[in-house]
PDB file of C-alpha atoms and ligand atoms in Angstrom:
ATOM      1  CA  MET G 256     -14.277   4.151  -2.751  1.00 94.00           C
ATOM      2  CA  LYS G 257     -12.442   2.414  -5.319  1.00 96.00           C
ATOM      3  CA  VAL G 258     -11.662  -1.545  -6.502  1.00 97.00           C
ATOM      4  CA  PHE G 259      -7.887  -3.316  -7.807  1.00 97.00           C
ATOM      5  CA  LYS G 260      -8.170  -6.548  -8.582  1.00 97.00           C
ATOM      6  CA  PHE G 261      -4.856  -8.064  -9.248  1.00 97.00           C
ATOM      7  CA  GLY G 262      -4.677 -11.639 -11.239  1.00 95.00           C
ATOM      8  CA  GLY G 263      -1.880 -14.053 -10.459  1.00 95.00           C
ATOM      9  CA  ALA G 264       0.711 -12.331 -12.786  1.00 93.00           C
ATOM     10  CA  SER G 265       0.453  -9.324 -11.842  1.00 94.00           C
ATOM     11  CA  VAL G 266       2.200 -10.641  -8.501  1.00 96.00           C
ATOM     12  CA  LYS G 267       3.735 -13.615 -10.193  1.00 96.00           C
ATOM     13  CA  ASP G 268       7.038 -12.873  -8.346  1.00 97.00           C
ATOM     14  CA  ALA G 269       8.535 -10.242  -6.096  1.00 98.00           C
ATOM     15  CA  THR G 270       9.027  -7.431  -8.554  1.00 96.00           C
ATOM     16  CA  ALA G 271       5.204  -7.713 -10.076  1.00 95.00           C
ATOM     17  CA  VAL G 272       4.939  -7.229  -5.782  1.00 97.00           C
ATOM     18  CA  LYS G 273       6.574  -3.884  -6.186  1.00 97.00           C
ATOM     19  CA  ASN G 274       5.014  -3.249  -9.327  1.00 95.00           C
ATOM     20  CA  MET G 275       1.765  -3.590  -8.057  1.00 96.00           C
ATOM     21  CA  SER G 276       2.478  -2.375  -4.467  1.00 97.00           C
ATOM     22  CA  SER G 277       3.633   1.407  -6.341  1.00 95.00           C
ATOM     23  CA  ILE G 278      -0.332   1.315  -7.783  1.00 94.00           C
ATOM     24  CA  ASN G 279      -2.083   0.972  -4.606  1.00 95.00           C
ATOM     25  CA  GLN G 280       0.489   3.598  -2.976  1.00 94.00           C
ATOM     26  CA  LYS G 281      -0.564   5.996  -5.545  1.00 92.00           C
ATOM     27  CA  ASN G 282      -4.305   5.187  -5.183  1.00 89.00           C
ATOM     28  CA  GLN G 283      -4.136   5.362  -1.573  1.00 85.00           C
ATOM     29  CA  ALA G 284      -5.961   8.400  -1.306  1.00 81.00           C
ATOM     30  CA  SER G 285      -9.521   7.649  -1.824  1.00 85.00           C
ATOM     31  CA  PRO G 286     -10.540   4.505  -0.076  1.00 94.00           C
ATOM     32  CA  LEU G 287      -9.076   1.643  -1.722  1.00 97.00           C
ATOM     33  CA  VAL G 288     -10.097  -2.387  -1.573  1.00 98.00           C
ATOM     34  CA  VAL G 289      -7.556  -4.668  -3.389  1.00 98.00           C
ATOM     35  CA  ILE G 290      -8.844  -7.762  -4.263  1.00 98.00           C
ATOM     36  CA  VAL G 291      -5.521 -10.345  -5.536  1.00 98.00           C
ATOM     37  CA  SER G 292      -5.607 -13.673  -7.052  1.00 98.00           C
ATOM     38  CA  ALA G 293      -2.679 -17.024  -6.023  1.00 98.00           C
ATOM     39  CA  MET G 294       0.497 -15.905  -7.304  1.00 98.00           C
ATOM     40  CA  ALA G 295       1.391 -17.231 -11.488  1.00 97.00           C
ATOM     41  CA  LYS G 296       0.865 -20.676 -11.599  1.00 97.00           C
ATOM     42  CA  THR G 297      -0.441 -21.354  -7.993  1.00 98.00           C
ATOM     43  CA  THR G 298      -3.963 -22.423  -8.152  1.00 98.00           C
ATOM     44  CA  ASN G 299      -2.617 -25.112 -10.988  1.00 98.00           C
ATOM     45  CA  ALA G 300       0.213 -26.438  -9.358  1.00 98.00           C
ATOM     46  CA  LEU G 301      -2.561 -27.154  -5.827  1.00 98.00           C
ATOM     47  CA  GLU G 302      -4.922 -28.857  -8.187  1.00 98.00           C
ATOM     48  CA  ASN G 303      -1.634 -30.851  -9.257  1.00 98.00           C
ATOM     49  CA  LEU G 304      -0.902 -31.420  -5.460  1.00 98.00           C
ATOM     50  CA  LEU G 305      -4.351 -33.181  -4.794  1.00 97.00           C
ATOM     51  CA  ALA G 306      -4.167 -34.892  -8.141  1.00 97.00           C
ATOM     52  CA  LEU G 307      -1.267 -36.786  -6.703  1.00 97.00           C
ATOM     53  CA  THR G 308      -2.904 -37.410  -3.336  1.00 96.00           C
ATOM     54  CA  MET G 309      -5.586 -38.903  -5.014  1.00 94.00           C
ATOM     55  CA  ALA G 310      -3.235 -40.726  -6.705  1.00 95.00           C
ATOM     56  CA  GLU G 311      -1.833 -41.679  -3.823  1.00 95.00           C
ATOM     57  CA  GLU G 312       1.718 -40.850  -5.316  1.00 96.00           C
ATOM     58  CA  ASP G 313       4.489 -38.588  -3.416  1.00 97.00           C
ATOM     59  CA  THR G 314       4.040 -35.247  -2.493  1.00 97.00           C
ATOM     60  CA  THR G 315       7.123 -34.349  -1.135  1.00 97.00           C
ATOM     61  CA  GLY G 316       8.523 -32.807  -4.322  1.00 97.00           C
ATOM     62  CA  ALA G 317       5.446 -30.779  -4.555  1.00 97.00           C
ATOM     63  CA  PHE G 318       4.645 -30.267  -1.671  1.00 97.00           C
ATOM     64  CA  ILE G 319       8.512 -28.467  -1.579  1.00 97.00           C
ATOM     65  CA  GLN G 320       8.309 -26.548  -4.638  1.00 98.00           C
ATOM     66  CA  LEU G 321       4.762 -24.565  -3.401  1.00 98.00           C
ATOM     67  CA  LYS G 322       6.835 -23.665  -0.228  1.00 98.00           C
ATOM     68  CA  ALA G 323      10.000 -22.807  -1.735  1.00 98.00           C
ATOM     69  CA  PHE G 324       8.290 -20.707  -4.712  1.00 98.00           C
ATOM     70  CA  HIS G 325       6.319 -18.518  -1.550  1.00 98.00           C
ATOM     71  CA  SER G 326       9.506 -18.033   0.285  1.00 98.00           C
ATOM     72  CA  GLY G 327      11.845 -16.868  -2.362  1.00 98.00           C
ATOM     73  CA  ILE G 328       9.412 -14.072  -2.836  1.00 98.00           C
ATOM     74  CA  VAL G 329       9.124 -13.416   0.830  1.00 98.00           C
ATOM     75  CA  LYS G 330      12.737 -13.125   0.519  1.00 98.00           C
ATOM     76  CA  GLU G 331      13.475 -10.834  -2.245  1.00 98.00           C
ATOM     77  CA  LEU G 332      10.648  -8.496  -0.337  1.00 98.00           C
ATOM     78  CA  ALA G 333      12.531  -8.837   2.722  1.00 98.00           C
ATOM     79  CA  ILE G 334       9.890  -9.554   4.772  1.00 98.00           C
ATOM     80  CA  ASP G 335      11.513 -13.097   6.078  1.00 97.00           C
ATOM     81  CA  HIS G 336      11.988 -11.566   8.963  1.00 97.00           C
ATOM     82  CA  ASP G 337       8.025 -11.482  10.482  1.00 98.00           C
ATOM     83  CA  GLU G 338       7.076 -13.782  12.478  1.00 98.00           C
ATOM     84  CA  GLU G 339       3.561 -13.272  12.041  1.00 98.00           C
ATOM     85  CA  LEU G 340       4.072 -14.152   8.394  1.00 98.00           C
ATOM     86  CA  ASP G 341       5.687 -17.030   9.473  1.00 98.00           C
ATOM     87  CA  LYS G 342       3.508 -17.470  11.344  1.00 98.00           C
ATOM     88  CA  PHE G 343       0.677 -17.498   9.236  1.00 98.00           C
ATOM     89  CA  LEU G 344       2.824 -19.434   6.772  1.00 98.00           C
ATOM     90  CA  ASN G 345       3.580 -22.355   8.676  1.00 98.00           C
ATOM     91  CA  GLN G 346      -0.289 -22.330   9.686  1.00 98.00           C
ATOM     92  CA  THR G 347      -2.223 -22.267   6.227  1.00 98.00           C
ATOM     93  CA  TYR G 348       0.699 -25.326   4.790  1.00 98.00           C
ATOM     94  CA  GLU G 349      -0.263 -27.558   8.138  1.00 98.00           C
ATOM     95  CA  ASP G 350      -3.661 -26.447   7.478  1.00 98.00           C
ATOM     96  CA  LEU G 351      -3.611 -27.845   3.459  1.00 98.00           C
ATOM     97  CA  GLN G 352      -1.715 -30.690   4.543  1.00 97.00           C
ATOM     98  CA  ASN G 353      -4.787 -31.793   6.907  1.00 97.00           C
ATOM     99  CA  HIS G 354      -6.452 -31.283   4.565  1.00 96.00           C
ATOM    100  CA  LEU G 355      -4.709 -32.602   1.867  1.00 96.00           C
ATOM    101  CA  SER G 356      -4.822 -36.138   4.877  1.00 95.00           C
ATOM    102  CA  LYS G 357      -8.230 -36.217   4.262  1.00 93.00           C
ATOM    103  CA  PHE G 358      -8.324 -36.978   0.587  1.00 88.00           C
ATOM    104  CA  SER G 359     -10.450 -40.380   0.667  1.00 83.00           C
ATOM    105  CA  SER G 360     -12.999 -39.428   3.267  1.00 83.00           C
ATOM    106  CA  SER G 361     -16.936 -39.262   3.197  1.00 88.00           C
ATOM    107  CA  LEU G 362     -15.846 -35.492   2.998  1.00 90.00           C
ATOM    108  CA  GLY G 363     -15.990 -35.611  -0.695  1.00 92.00           C
ATOM    109  CA  TYR G 364     -13.805 -34.268  -3.651  1.00 95.00           C
ATOM    110  CA  ASP G 365     -15.028 -31.213  -4.394  1.00 97.00           C
ATOM    111  CA  TYR G 366     -14.768 -30.076  -0.445  1.00 97.00           C
ATOM    112  CA  ILE G 367     -10.755 -31.588  -0.377  1.00 97.00           C
ATOM    113  CA  TYR G 368     -10.793 -29.447  -3.567  1.00 98.00           C
ATOM    114  CA  ASP G 369     -11.812 -26.127  -1.821  1.00 98.00           C
ATOM    115  CA  GLN G 370      -9.784 -26.364   1.292  1.00 98.00           C
ATOM    116  CA  THR G 371      -7.023 -27.323  -1.123  1.00 98.00           C
ATOM    117  CA  VAL G 372      -6.854 -24.321  -3.823  1.00 98.00           C
ATOM    118  CA  SER G 373      -7.461 -21.518  -1.415  1.00 98.00           C
ATOM    119  CA  THR G 374      -4.521 -22.048  -0.255  1.00 98.00           C
ATOM    120  CA  GLY G 375      -2.981 -20.241  -2.974  1.00 98.00           C
ATOM    121  CA  GLU G 376      -5.457 -16.712  -2.631  1.00 98.00           C
ATOM    122  CA  LEU G 377      -4.030 -16.777   1.633  1.00 98.00           C
ATOM    123  CA  LEU G 378      -0.746 -17.067   0.976  1.00 98.00           C
ATOM    124  CA  SER G 379      -0.456 -14.250  -1.962  1.00 98.00           C
ATOM    125  CA  THR G 380      -2.589 -11.722   0.257  1.00 98.00           C
ATOM    126  CA  LYS G 381      -0.716 -12.409   3.604  1.00 98.00           C
ATOM    127  CA  ILE G 382       2.770 -11.990   1.933  1.00 98.00           C
ATOM    128  CA  ILE G 383       1.449  -8.935  -0.101  1.00 98.00           C
ATOM    129  CA  ALA G 384      -0.448  -6.940   3.186  1.00 98.00           C
ATOM    130  CA  THR G 385       3.173  -7.883   4.888  1.00 98.00           C
ATOM    131  CA  TYR G 386       5.171  -6.119   2.370  1.00 98.00           C
ATOM    132  CA  LEU G 387       2.894  -2.926   2.023  1.00 98.00           C
ATOM    133  CA  ASN G 388       2.762  -2.692   5.980  1.00 98.00           C
ATOM    134  CA  HIS G 389       6.620  -2.865   5.668  1.00 98.00           C
ATOM    135  CA  ASN G 390       7.063  -0.087   2.979  1.00 97.00           C
ATOM    136  CA  GLN G 391       5.062   2.544   4.956  1.00 95.00           C
ATOM    137  CA  ILE G 392       1.592   1.957   3.034  1.00 96.00           C
ATOM    138  CA  PRO G 393      -0.719   0.455   5.988  1.00 96.00           C
ATOM    139  CA  THR G 394      -2.640  -2.115   5.131  1.00 97.00           C
ATOM    140  CA  SER G 395      -5.020  -4.216   6.688  1.00 98.00           C
ATOM    141  CA  TRP G 396      -5.936  -8.213   5.712  1.00 98.00           C
ATOM    142  CA  LEU G 397      -9.520  -9.380   5.002  1.00 98.00           C
ATOM    143  CA  ASP G 398      -9.854 -12.672   5.231  1.00 98.00           C
ATOM    144  CA  ALA G 399     -12.406 -12.995   2.267  1.00 98.00           C
ATOM    145  CA  ARG G 400     -14.208 -15.996   3.985  1.00 98.00           C
ATOM    146  CA  LYS G 401     -16.455 -13.890   6.829  1.00 98.00           C
ATOM    147  CA  VAL G 402     -17.696 -11.612   4.361  1.00 98.00           C
ATOM    148  CA  VAL G 403     -18.015 -13.416   1.021  1.00 98.00           C
ATOM    149  CA  LYS G 404     -21.382 -16.099   1.925  1.00 98.00           C
ATOM    150  CA  THR G 405     -22.218 -18.310  -0.021  1.00 98.00           C
ATOM    151  CA  ASP G 406     -24.325 -21.696  -0.713  1.00 98.00           C
ATOM    152  CA  MET G 407     -23.380 -25.690  -0.178  1.00 98.00           C
ATOM    153  CA  VAL G 408     -21.603 -26.196  -3.518  1.00 98.00           C
ATOM    154  CA  HIS G 409     -18.138 -26.521  -3.906  1.00 98.00           C
ATOM    155  CA  ARG G 410     -16.002 -25.941  -6.676  1.00 98.00           C
ATOM    156  CA  ALA G 411     -18.468 -23.191  -8.386  1.00 97.00           C
ATOM    157  CA  ALA G 412     -20.419 -21.569  -5.094  1.00 98.00           C
ATOM    158  CA  ARG G 413     -23.063 -19.286  -5.987  1.00 98.00           C
ATOM    159  CA  VAL G 414     -22.894 -16.480  -3.946  1.00 98.00           C
ATOM    160  CA  ASP G 415     -25.641 -15.431  -1.011  1.00 98.00           C
ATOM    161  CA  TRP G 416     -25.343 -11.878  -2.360  1.00 98.00           C
ATOM    162  CA  GLY G 417     -27.945 -10.528   0.881  1.00 98.00           C
ATOM    163  CA  ALA G 418     -25.748 -11.421   3.353  1.00 98.00           C
ATOM    164  CA  THR G 419     -22.287 -11.594   1.420  1.00 98.00           C
ATOM    165  CA  GLN G 420     -23.101  -7.466   1.516  1.00 98.00           C
ATOM    166  CA  ASN G 421     -23.400  -6.658   4.827  1.00 98.00           C
ATOM    167  CA  PHE G 422     -21.013  -8.711   5.707  1.00 98.00           C
ATOM    168  CA  ILE G 423     -18.816  -6.431   3.466  1.00 98.00           C
ATOM    169  CA  ARG G 424     -20.724  -2.953   4.231  1.00 98.00           C
ATOM    170  CA  SER G 425     -19.468  -3.987   7.729  1.00 98.00           C
ATOM    171  CA  HIS G 426     -16.278  -5.507   8.051  1.00 98.00           C
ATOM    172  CA  VAL G 427     -14.765  -3.014   5.322  1.00 98.00           C
ATOM    173  CA  SER G 428     -16.461  -0.110   7.138  1.00 97.00           C
ATOM    174  CA  GLN G 429     -14.165  -0.415  10.279  1.00 97.00           C
ATOM    175  CA  LEU G 430     -11.096  -0.982   8.547  1.00 97.00           C
ATOM    176  CA  LYS G 431     -11.401   1.945   5.454  1.00 94.00           C
ATOM    177  CA  ASP G 432      -9.621   4.043   7.715  1.00 93.00           C
ATOM    178  CA  GLN G 433      -6.620   2.342   8.917  1.00 94.00           C
ATOM    179  CA  GLY G 434      -5.673   1.866   4.719  1.00 96.00           C
ATOM    180  CA  ILE G 435      -5.971  -0.234   2.184  1.00 97.00           C
ATOM    181  CA  VAL G 436      -7.632  -3.334   2.795  1.00 98.00           C
ATOM    182  CA  ILE G 437      -6.205  -6.411   1.312  1.00 98.00           C
ATOM    183  CA  SER G 438      -8.897 -10.034   0.136  1.00 98.00           C
ATOM    184  CA  GLN G 439      -8.855 -12.726  -1.719  1.00 99.00           C
ATOM    185  CA  GLY G 440     -10.060 -13.592  -4.716  1.00 98.00           C
ATOM    186  CA  PHE G 441     -11.746 -17.028  -5.098  1.00 98.00           C
ATOM    187  CA  ILE G 442     -12.775 -17.831  -1.975  1.00 98.00           C
ATOM    188  CA  GLY G 443     -15.685 -17.660   0.277  1.00 98.00           C
ATOM    189  CA  SER G 444     -18.118 -19.699   3.099  1.00 98.00           C
ATOM    190  CA  ASN G 445     -20.931 -20.937   3.290  1.00 98.00           C
ATOM    191  CA  ALA G 446     -22.955 -21.695   6.111  1.00 98.00           C
ATOM    192  CA  LYS G 447     -20.837 -24.556   7.818  1.00 97.00           C
ATOM    193  CA  PHE G 448     -17.973 -21.577   7.303  1.00 97.00           C
ATOM    194  CA  ASP G 449     -16.665 -24.118   5.086  1.00 97.00           C
ATOM    195  CA  THR G 450     -14.350 -22.331   2.672  1.00 98.00           C
ATOM    196  CA  THR G 451     -16.037 -22.610  -0.841  1.00 98.00           C
ATOM    197  CA  THR G 452     -14.626 -21.405  -4.027  1.00 98.00           C
ATOM    198  CA  LEU G 453     -16.542 -19.977  -6.874  1.00 97.00           C
ATOM    199  CA  GLY G 454     -15.203 -21.348  -9.999  1.00 96.00           C
ATOM    200  CA  ARG G 455     -11.853 -20.868 -12.052  1.00 95.00           C
ATOM    201  CA  GLU G 456     -10.626 -17.039 -12.652  1.00 92.00           C
ATOM    202  CA  GLY G 457     -13.127 -16.307 -10.343  1.00 96.00           C
ATOM    203  CA  SER G 458     -11.025 -13.283  -8.752  1.00 97.00           C
ATOM    204  CA  ASP G 459     -12.114 -10.608 -11.240  1.00 94.00           C
ATOM    205  CA  PHE G 460     -15.683 -11.628 -10.715  1.00 96.00           C
ATOM    206  CA  THR G 461     -14.962 -11.540  -6.792  1.00 98.00           C
ATOM    207  CA  GLY G 462     -13.570  -8.074  -7.134  1.00 97.00           C
ATOM    208  CA  ALA G 463     -16.869  -6.884  -8.535  1.00 96.00           C
ATOM    209  CA  ILE G 464     -18.514  -8.388  -5.758  1.00 98.00           C
ATOM    210  CA  PHE G 465     -16.950  -6.012  -3.762  1.00 98.00           C
ATOM    211  CA  ALA G 466     -17.164  -3.034  -5.814  1.00 97.00           C
ATOM    212  CA  THR G 467     -20.731  -4.114  -5.662  1.00 97.00           C
ATOM    213  CA  ALA G 468     -21.247  -4.491  -2.259  1.00 98.00           C
ATOM    214  CA  LEU G 469     -19.472  -1.599  -1.658  1.00 98.00           C
ATOM    215  CA  SER G 470     -21.242   0.936  -4.532  1.00 97.00           C
ATOM    216  CA  ALA G 471     -17.890   1.997  -5.475  1.00 96.00           C
ATOM    217  CA  GLU G 472     -16.509   4.891  -7.410  1.00 94.00           C
ATOM    218  CA  SER G 473     -14.901   2.358  -9.925  1.00 92.00           C
ATOM    219  CA  LEU G 474     -13.502  -1.115 -10.353  1.00 93.00           C
ATOM    220  CA  THR G 475      -9.545  -1.709 -12.054  1.00 91.00           C
ATOM    221  CA  ILE G 476      -8.995  -4.521 -12.933  1.00 90.00           C
ATOM    222  CA  TRP G 477      -5.070  -4.858 -14.055  1.00 89.00           C
ATOM    223  CA  LYS G 478      -4.159  -7.397 -16.444  1.00 81.00           C
ATOM    224  CA  ASP G 479      -1.119  -8.311 -18.430  1.00 71.00           C
ATOM    225  CA  VAL G 480      -2.566  -6.670 -21.194  1.00 62.00           C
ATOM    226  CA  PRO G 481      -2.726  -3.392 -22.602  1.00 55.00           C
ATOM    227  CA  GLY G 482      -5.915  -2.478 -21.700  1.00 51.00           C
ATOM    228  CA  GLU G 483      -9.094  -3.540 -22.359  1.00 50.00           C
ATOM    229  CA  LEU G 484      -9.102  -6.219 -25.516  1.00 49.00           C
ATOM    230  CA  ASN G 485     -11.695  -7.100 -27.631  1.00 44.00           C
ATOM    231  CA  ALA G 486     -10.605 -10.394 -28.448  1.00 42.00           C
ATOM    232  CA  ASP G 487      -7.654 -13.317 -26.069  1.00 43.00           C
ATOM    233  CA  PRO G 488      -4.874 -11.528 -26.956  1.00 40.00           C
ATOM    234  CA  LYS G 489      -2.784 -15.175 -26.565  1.00 46.00           C
ATOM    235  CA  LYS G 490      -4.827 -15.830 -29.584  1.00 45.00           C
ATOM    236  CA  PHE G 491      -5.370 -13.249 -32.207  1.00 41.00           C
ATOM    237  CA  ALA G 492      -3.126 -10.673 -33.133  1.00 41.00           C
ATOM    238  CA  ASP G 493      -4.780  -7.960 -34.210  1.00 43.00           C
ATOM    239  CA  THR G 494      -7.152  -7.313 -30.852  1.00 44.00           C
ATOM    240  CA  LYS G 495      -8.915  -3.185 -29.965  1.00 44.00           C
ATOM    241  CA  LYS G 496      -8.025  -1.507 -27.557  1.00 47.00           C
ATOM    242  CA  TYR G 497     -10.695   0.365 -25.765  1.00 48.00           C
ATOM    243  CA  ASP G 498      -9.938   2.041 -22.353  1.00 50.00           C
ATOM    244  CA  GLN G 499     -13.874   2.084 -21.321  1.00 55.00           C
ATOM    245  CA  LEU G 500     -16.324  -0.317 -22.589  1.00 58.00           C
ATOM    246  CA  PRO G 501     -19.792  -0.339 -22.977  1.00 58.00           C
ATOM    247  CA  TYR G 502     -21.294  -2.759 -20.558  1.00 58.00           C
ATOM    248  CA  LYS G 503     -23.692  -4.639 -23.122  1.00 57.00           C
ATOM    249  CA  GLU G 504     -20.290  -5.078 -25.372  1.00 59.00           C
ATOM    250  CA  ALA G 505     -18.623  -5.855 -22.578  1.00 59.00           C
ATOM    251  CA  ALA G 506     -20.807  -8.447 -21.882  1.00 54.00           C
ATOM    252  CA  GLU G 507     -21.596  -9.940 -24.986  1.00 53.00           C
ATOM    253  CA  MET G 508     -17.644 -10.294 -25.448  1.00 52.00           C
ATOM    254  CA  THR G 509     -16.687 -12.481 -22.409  1.00 51.00           C
ATOM    255  CA  TYR G 510     -20.289 -14.063 -23.288  1.00 44.00           C
ATOM    256  CA  TYR G 511     -18.303 -15.014 -26.605  1.00 42.00           C
ATOM    257  CA  GLY G 512     -15.233 -16.863 -25.048  1.00 45.00           C
ATOM    258  CA  ALA G 513     -12.562 -14.027 -25.073  1.00 46.00           C
ATOM    259  CA  SER G 514     -10.734 -14.520 -21.980  1.00 54.00           C
ATOM    260  CA  VAL G 515     -10.071 -11.666 -20.405  1.00 65.00           C
ATOM    261  CA  ILE G 516     -13.027 -11.248 -18.345  1.00 77.00           C
ATOM    262  CA  HIS G 517     -14.376 -13.621 -16.155  1.00 79.00           C
ATOM    263  CA  PRO G 518     -17.614 -13.511 -18.030  1.00 76.00           C
ATOM    264  CA  LYS G 519     -19.976 -13.132 -14.034  1.00 87.00           C
ATOM    265  CA  THR G 520     -17.868 -10.034 -13.028  1.00 88.00           C
ATOM    266  CA  ILE G 521     -20.229  -7.716 -15.292  1.00 85.00           C
ATOM    267  CA  LYS G 522     -23.840  -7.812 -14.407  1.00 86.00           C
ATOM    268  CA  PRO G 523     -23.478  -6.625 -10.870  1.00 92.00           C
ATOM    269  CA  LEU G 524     -21.229  -3.778 -11.661  1.00 90.00           C
ATOM    270  CA  ALA G 525     -24.267  -2.833 -14.994  1.00 84.00           C
ATOM    271  CA  GLN G 526     -26.830  -2.999 -11.876  1.00 88.00           C
ATOM    272  CA  LYS G 527     -25.118  -0.447 -10.211  1.00 90.00           C
ATOM    273  CA  ASP G 528     -23.345   1.594 -13.079  1.00 87.00           C
ATOM    274  CA  ILE G 529     -20.265   1.309 -11.773  1.00 90.00           C
ATOM    275  CA  PRO G 530     -17.530   1.803 -14.127  1.00 87.00           C
ATOM    276  CA  LEU G 531     -15.143  -0.891 -15.161  1.00 86.00           C
ATOM    277  CA  TYR G 532     -11.868  -0.185 -16.527  1.00 84.00           C
ATOM    278  CA  VAL G 533      -8.803  -2.834 -17.375  1.00 81.00           C
ATOM    279  CA  LYS G 534      -6.081  -1.700 -16.741  1.00 82.00           C
ATOM    280  CA  SER G 535      -2.017  -2.373 -18.290  1.00 79.00           C
ATOM    281  CA  PHE G 536      -0.121  -3.832 -15.425  1.00 76.00           C
ATOM    282  CA  GLU G 537       2.976  -2.907 -17.121  1.00 68.00           C
TER     283      GLU G 537
HETATM  284  N1  LIG Z  71      -6.510 -18.773  -8.614  1.00 91.11           N
HETATM  285  C1  LIG Z  71      -8.190 -19.016  -9.200  1.00 91.11           C
HETATM  286  C2  LIG Z  71      -7.468 -19.433 -10.700  1.00 91.11           C
HETATM  287  O1  LIG Z  71      -6.653 -19.219 -10.785  1.00 91.11           O
HETATM  288  C3  LIG Z  71      -8.507 -17.737  -9.348  1.00 91.11           C
HETATM  289  C4  LIG Z  71      -8.449 -16.048 -10.371  1.00 91.11           C
HETATM  290  O2  LIG Z  71      -7.173 -16.387 -10.653  1.00 91.11           O
HETATM  291  O3  LIG Z  71      -8.561 -15.444 -10.912  1.00 91.11           O
HETATM  292  O4  LIG Z  71      -8.198 -19.899 -11.430  1.00 91.11           O
HETATM  293 MG1   MG Z  72      -5.402 -17.230 -11.444  1.00 91.11          MG
END
């Protein structure tokens, strides 16, 4: 069993989705779990949609943009005639609108935030799963909210490790013989089955949660940078490249602010001795 994680940049458009699909196809042999973020800057777009809603400004344009961005990718992937996908997308947009309409209710900002931003990962994973299935790469779509269980905190929920590990193991063991299992990074659910999120950029951590629960052979984070880097390549020109890092060094690196891997990712992997690879997407 291997776990792959693809971030927003790795699924930023149809070309990227095709590229990540062929990476997955090449690795189909070993049971494979694939964790995916929202496409490109979708989470930011959803935060913006919520901000407009809170300010009681017109959200029509932002909504149209969100839909057009995803339907453009769906069209380019030639899966725009898939009825099930179409139904799912429409339902997801409808749910989003319903959540946004409750912005001034007693449910609170953080609750609405999680119901809003989680939309990005639901859209991306369903689109990608549909594309893979249309291209003879059998894939099951797993709703991360069924397995990643958290406390009641919104926007920075803490994982209930016991329940989460049990749910991941049982769901993945049922699905893994039918092909790739694809699920969402960043999102989970609490005891009331309300959607929660693990904090911005939390999909790496989800990858580690799945890898740990499944005692995976390895976790591979596919990035738009060459190999593992010891600093943020956007800030430093002379970053060094590693293919595999000792945990301690990786933990220190993320601790000291290199924005390559989410800081919470390392610890659970280290505890189970699961190798972490950071591989270049290109
Ligand atoms: N989509 C979420 C974010 O942009 C989670 C992630 O990308 O890791 O924060
Ligand atoms: Mg993201």
